[in-house]
Amino acid sequence: DLTLNLQEEDYRNIPCISYSFVSKFYRDGYSEIGNLLTSISSPSLSMGSLVDCLLTDKDNFYSRYYIISGNVPTDAIVEIVKEILFMDGKVHSSLEECLPTTIINAANKFSYYTNWKDETRIKNIIEKGATYYSKLLEADNRIIVSEEDFAKADNSCRAIMDKFSYLFADSENREVLYQAQFKNDFYALENWNGSYKFLVKGMMDCVVVDNEYKHITIYDFKTTSSPEYMFINSYFKWGYYFQSYIYKKLIEKAIIDTDYRHYDVNMHFVVVNPNNPHPLLFDDTLYSNMNVVELGIPNIQYIINQADIVYKHITKEETTYILPSVYNEDLSNNIFQIMNNCKNLNIKIK
């Protein structure tokens, strides 16, 4: 078994970069260095996680999620109520019992109607958040999801399983792995193994190992609010080519000294719109093999390297950047940029 097979929390705590960090760095840049390790939440991300869990970890679904009837409040009320829950140093049996100062402090943290009087804000939060507060207590640290969102996720999963049933069944010559975890060394300049190396990790939704045809195919499940056939727009907008590159490299590096070393490694995205599910398969092979300049894709290897430099700067990890000793004209600009960014972030070079 070439996978890490760790508990999810242990995997998350491995101190190195992942696709999500690289993608966020590429979108936000150096100006947002202070926020790159801050976790973000949104309805679309929550729906994506819900679908992933139902497809790849269904046995643990009810230990992770708590389904409630009715609608979940707005994101602002949800965040405020979560903040209130433990702010007093103890858990109250209802939102009404919480101290007014606690409610106001939580409201201020999320800039909730700061132009209103405190009494009005408190009343509004209690009216809109009291039921949710009670549900949080019942959920006991599980993620709350509405019946409506659960139904959408469940319908999406059924559509995917009907259309792509081969992803959910082993056979004599095929292995299917879910939430497969890998980590490996990448090099700042992959053609120069003597150059600076850094650790990269990845947890893949689904990996199918076909021993008959010598293929390893990575499948990543994506939810979208657009029609599935328009996924190409999201592919470029969110930089999914980074995910493809990292995931394929992680597996190629893992199998290099094994009986799988001659297997082809490919990446596919399975895309579904939960509001009207008609799932499609997006084969990344065509795009990842095309000229990156033609597609307007950045130098992927260079961006990943810069993301690692930034990660070490943020986490204050002691590191020395080792540049290749042999000059190569194709790499000269890359090296110049690396040196400049290391200098700006006070990272040693030798």
XYZ file of C-alpha atoms in Angstrom:
350
model
C 0.000 0.000 0.000
C 1.611 3.239 -1.181
C -0.916 5.545 0.513
C -0.454 7.172 3.932
C -3.717 5.807 5.354
C -3.839 8.376 8.176
C -6.780 9.697 10.142
C -7.978 12.846 8.378
C -6.900 15.132 11.232
C -3.384 13.640 11.203
C -3.195 14.113 7.444
C -4.338 17.744 7.721
C -1.614 18.365 10.307
C 1.248 17.318 8.012
C 3.191 20.609 7.746
C 3.557 21.115 4.003
C 1.769 22.584 1.031
C -1.142 21.001 -0.827
C -3.112 21.819 -3.973
C -5.545 24.020 -2.051
C -2.720 26.175 -0.649
C -1.072 26.515 -4.072
C -4.356 27.464 -5.724
C -5.183 30.033 -3.068
C -1.688 31.532 -3.315
C -1.977 31.768 -7.095
C -5.352 33.540 -6.899
C -4.564 35.883 -3.984
C -0.824 36.450 -4.428
C 1.753 37.901 -2.047
C -0.586 40.649 -0.872
C -2.686 38.077 1.010
C 0.146 36.136 2.654
C -1.356 36.674 6.105
C -4.596 34.925 5.129
C -3.326 31.967 3.094
C -3.581 29.499 5.986
C -6.991 30.757 7.102
C -9.696 28.210 6.359
C -12.624 29.488 4.325
C -16.195 28.312 4.080
C -18.966 28.901 1.581
C -22.199 27.175 0.545
C -20.504 25.796 -2.587
C -17.557 24.373 -0.622
C -19.926 22.880 1.942
C -21.988 21.207 -0.784
C -18.836 19.843 -2.391
C -17.684 18.335 0.905
C -21.136 16.858 1.476
C -21.127 15.140 -1.928
C -17.556 13.891 -1.399
C -18.473 12.332 1.924
C -21.574 10.594 0.564
C -19.601 9.191 -2.368
C -16.320 8.213 -0.740
C -16.896 7.889 3.015
C -20.578 7.082 3.449
C -20.004 4.791 6.466
C -18.871 7.815 8.466
C -21.439 10.264 7.117
C -23.662 10.403 10.210
C -20.687 10.749 12.528
C -19.656 13.865 10.586
C -23.016 15.412 9.646
C -26.250 16.213 11.468
C -29.353 16.748 9.317
C -31.970 19.238 10.505
C -35.421 20.035 9.193
C -36.181 23.527 7.967
C -33.707 26.046 6.644
C -30.297 26.901 8.043
C -29.955 30.653 8.849
C -27.839 33.010 6.766
C -24.067 32.525 6.794
C -23.667 35.608 9.000
C -26.024 34.283 11.695
C -24.439 30.829 11.513
C -20.942 32.244 12.090
C -22.110 34.500 14.931
C -23.961 31.687 16.709
C -20.956 29.380 16.399
C -18.767 32.098 17.863
C -21.169 32.675 20.759
C -21.357 28.986 21.652
C -18.111 28.897 23.607
C -17.263 32.566 24.123
C -18.495 32.671 27.711
C -16.245 29.785 28.675
C -19.288 27.582 29.160
C -22.156 26.259 27.077
C -25.605 27.714 27.790
C -28.751 25.688 27.231
C -30.184 28.362 24.935
C -29.103 31.466 23.051
C -31.331 33.620 25.245
C -29.208 32.701 28.286
C -25.989 33.994 26.744
C -24.620 37.282 28.047
C -25.592 40.339 25.972
C -21.920 41.370 25.839
C -21.033 37.964 24.359
C -23.629 38.350 21.613
C -22.456 41.869 20.795
C -18.777 40.826 20.744
C -19.603 38.033 18.299
C -21.676 40.398 16.163
C -18.831 42.921 16.090
C -16.346 40.275 15.019
C -18.379 39.678 11.869
C -19.391 43.357 11.437
C -23.062 42.458 11.744
C -25.224 45.575 11.291
C -22.856 47.778 13.256
C -25.059 50.797 12.548
C -27.928 49.321 14.609
C -28.418 49.798 18.324
C -27.009 46.965 20.444
C -30.453 46.062 21.777
C -31.786 45.718 18.214
C -28.821 43.591 17.137
C -29.193 41.257 20.138
C -32.914 40.813 19.531
C -32.348 40.149 15.821
C -29.626 37.552 16.429
C -31.688 35.714 19.048
C -34.768 35.662 16.805
C -32.855 34.325 13.822
C -30.304 32.143 15.612
C -32.014 30.588 18.660
C -33.149 27.432 16.859
C -29.775 27.003 15.208
C -28.026 27.378 18.586
C -30.160 24.524 19.965
C -29.373 22.393 16.904
C -25.662 23.030 17.395
C -25.949 21.605 20.901
C -27.767 18.551 19.559
C -25.234 18.098 16.755
C -22.401 17.647 19.272
C -19.586 18.940 17.013
C -21.036 17.433 13.848
C -21.601 19.617 10.781
C -25.191 20.802 10.476
C -26.844 20.403 7.083
C -30.423 21.138 6.077
C -32.740 18.462 4.694
C -32.881 20.425 1.440
C -29.097 20.445 0.991
C -28.868 16.781 1.974
C -31.484 15.907 -0.661
C -29.549 17.833 -3.326
C -26.301 16.113 -2.402
C -27.946 12.700 -2.273
C -29.565 13.181 -5.692
C -26.214 14.283 -7.117
C -24.505 11.194 -5.739
C -27.178 8.873 -7.118
C -26.793 10.464 -10.556
C -23.013 10.021 -10.419
C -23.234 6.431 -9.213
C -25.762 5.542 -11.914
C -23.664 7.035 -14.709
C -20.204 6.087 -13.443
C -20.900 2.847 -11.586
C -17.419 1.504 -12.380
C -15.971 3.986 -9.873
C -17.681 2.248 -6.999
C -16.875 -1.439 -7.486
C -13.643 -3.421 -7.345
C -13.132 -6.271 -9.780
C -10.498 -8.957 -10.342
C -8.180 -6.602 -12.227
C -9.230 -3.261 -10.743
C -8.718 -1.603 -7.369
C -10.699 1.436 -6.267
C -9.253 3.625 -3.497
C -11.144 6.467 -1.823
C -9.620 9.476 -0.050
C -6.169 8.173 -0.968
C -3.431 10.168 0.766
C 0.052 10.738 -0.643
C 3.046 12.890 0.155
C 6.382 13.179 -1.583
C 9.324 15.433 -2.303
C 9.059 17.869 -5.176
C 12.033 19.766 -6.561
C 12.095 23.478 -7.219
C 13.402 22.609 -10.662
C 12.199 19.083 -11.335
C 14.982 18.399 -13.848
C 17.596 19.156 -11.206
C 17.349 16.664 -8.342
C 20.134 18.538 -6.574
C 18.024 21.667 -6.313
C 15.941 22.705 -3.341
C 13.314 20.089 -2.490
C 10.125 20.450 -0.520
C 7.266 18.270 0.653
C 3.850 18.248 -1.035
C 0.762 16.287 0.022
C -2.544 15.394 -1.594
C -5.732 13.539 -0.670
C -7.549 12.228 -3.732
C -11.277 11.511 -3.870
C -10.955 8.333 -5.923
C -8.061 6.431 -7.519
C -8.752 3.512 -9.879
C -5.878 1.095 -10.510
C -6.491 -0.955 -13.673
C -4.044 -3.852 -13.669
C -5.264 -5.236 -16.980
C -4.619 -2.112 -19.060
C -1.861 -0.686 -16.830
C -3.644 2.571 -16.018
C -3.969 4.573 -12.829
C -6.744 7.150 -13.046
C -7.416 9.835 -10.451
C -11.002 11.062 -10.173
C -11.937 14.268 -8.397
C -15.594 15.077 -7.736
C -16.561 18.692 -8.369
C -19.862 20.448 -7.708
C -20.790 23.485 -9.761
C -23.604 26.021 -9.932
C -23.266 26.185 -13.727
C -24.290 23.563 -16.278
C -21.766 20.744 -16.171
C -20.691 21.239 -19.787
C -19.331 24.688 -18.823
C -16.821 23.226 -16.361
C -13.944 24.361 -18.566
C -14.547 27.899 -17.253
C -14.112 26.722 -13.656
C -11.057 24.705 -14.662
C -9.230 27.882 -15.594
C -10.849 30.213 -13.061
C -9.922 28.073 -10.034
C -6.656 26.709 -11.371
C -7.602 23.040 -11.335
C -4.566 22.394 -13.550
C -2.523 22.799 -10.350
C -4.530 19.992 -8.765
C -4.007 17.803 -11.823
C -0.279 18.409 -11.908
C 0.235 17.822 -8.184
C -1.930 14.707 -7.955
C -0.363 13.060 -11.000
C 3.160 13.900 -9.819
C 2.450 12.483 -6.357
C 1.378 9.145 -7.801
C 4.155 9.035 -10.412
C 6.707 9.594 -7.653
C 5.058 6.982 -5.399
C 5.180 4.227 -8.043
C 8.594 4.944 -9.557
C 10.321 2.034 -7.766
C 7.386 -0.363 -7.740
C 5.696 -2.859 -10.054
C 3.370 0.003 -11.078
C 6.170 2.132 -12.556
C 5.078 1.456 -16.173
C 1.436 2.380 -15.539
C 0.008 5.498 -17.195
C -1.316 8.089 -14.730
C -4.276 10.266 -15.750
C -6.598 12.744 -14.083
C -10.352 13.096 -14.597
C -12.904 15.408 -13.009
C -16.475 14.216 -12.410
C -18.659 17.328 -12.450
C -22.213 17.707 -11.163
C -24.640 20.587 -10.589
C -26.630 19.700 -7.416
C -29.524 21.919 -8.506
C -30.034 19.945 -11.736
C -27.688 16.956 -11.761
C -26.506 15.704 -15.156
C -22.947 14.615 -14.279
C -20.196 14.734 -16.878
C -16.636 13.425 -17.028
C -13.937 15.997 -17.811
C -10.728 14.384 -19.070
C -7.819 16.578 -18.059
C -5.308 14.717 -20.227
C -5.898 16.868 -23.310
C -5.346 20.146 -21.462
C -2.429 19.028 -19.316
C -0.526 17.862 -22.425
C -1.139 20.994 -24.493
C 1.249 23.906 -24.690
C 0.714 25.951 -21.524
C 1.340 29.207 -23.357
C -1.483 28.475 -25.807
C -3.873 27.931 -22.907
C -2.680 30.882 -20.860
C -1.714 28.560 -18.011
C 1.166 29.856 -15.850
C 4.406 27.991 -15.247
C 2.858 25.452 -12.886
C 6.123 24.175 -11.464
C 7.297 27.695 -10.708
C 4.046 28.696 -8.958
C 4.128 25.550 -6.775
C 7.699 26.354 -5.806
C 6.793 29.931 -4.907
C 3.859 28.669 -2.836
C 6.246 26.508 -0.809
C 8.559 29.476 -0.192
C 5.575 31.492 1.054
C 4.356 28.579 3.215
C 7.741 28.372 4.941
C 7.719 32.123 5.453
C 4.257 31.996 7.057
C 5.036 29.016 9.308
C 8.510 30.426 10.110
C 10.110 27.139 9.155
C 13.908 27.365 8.988
C 15.046 26.592 5.448
C 17.862 27.234 3.035
C 17.174 27.448 -0.664
C 19.784 25.481 -2.680
C 20.092 26.600 -6.289
C 21.359 24.247 -9.027
C 25.097 24.497 -9.599
C 24.877 23.963 -13.363
C 23.726 26.925 -15.449
C 20.923 26.328 -17.910
C 19.561 29.160 -20.031
C 16.012 27.785 -19.923
C 16.048 27.995 -16.133
C 17.810 31.332 -15.728
C 14.690 33.499 -15.444
C 13.097 30.994 -13.079
C 16.186 31.116 -10.848
C 16.275 34.926 -10.894
C 12.659 35.114 -9.729
C 13.291 32.500 -7.020
C 16.291 34.440 -5.693
C 14.359 37.701 -5.668
C 11.382 36.248 -3.778
C 13.616 34.466 -1.275
C 15.386 37.760 -0.603
C 12.071 39.558 -0.054
C 10.934 36.901 2.433
C 14.325 36.609 4.231
C 14.926 33.004 3.138
C 18.597 31.968 2.902
C 20.087 31.094 -0.472
C 23.193 29.100 -1.200
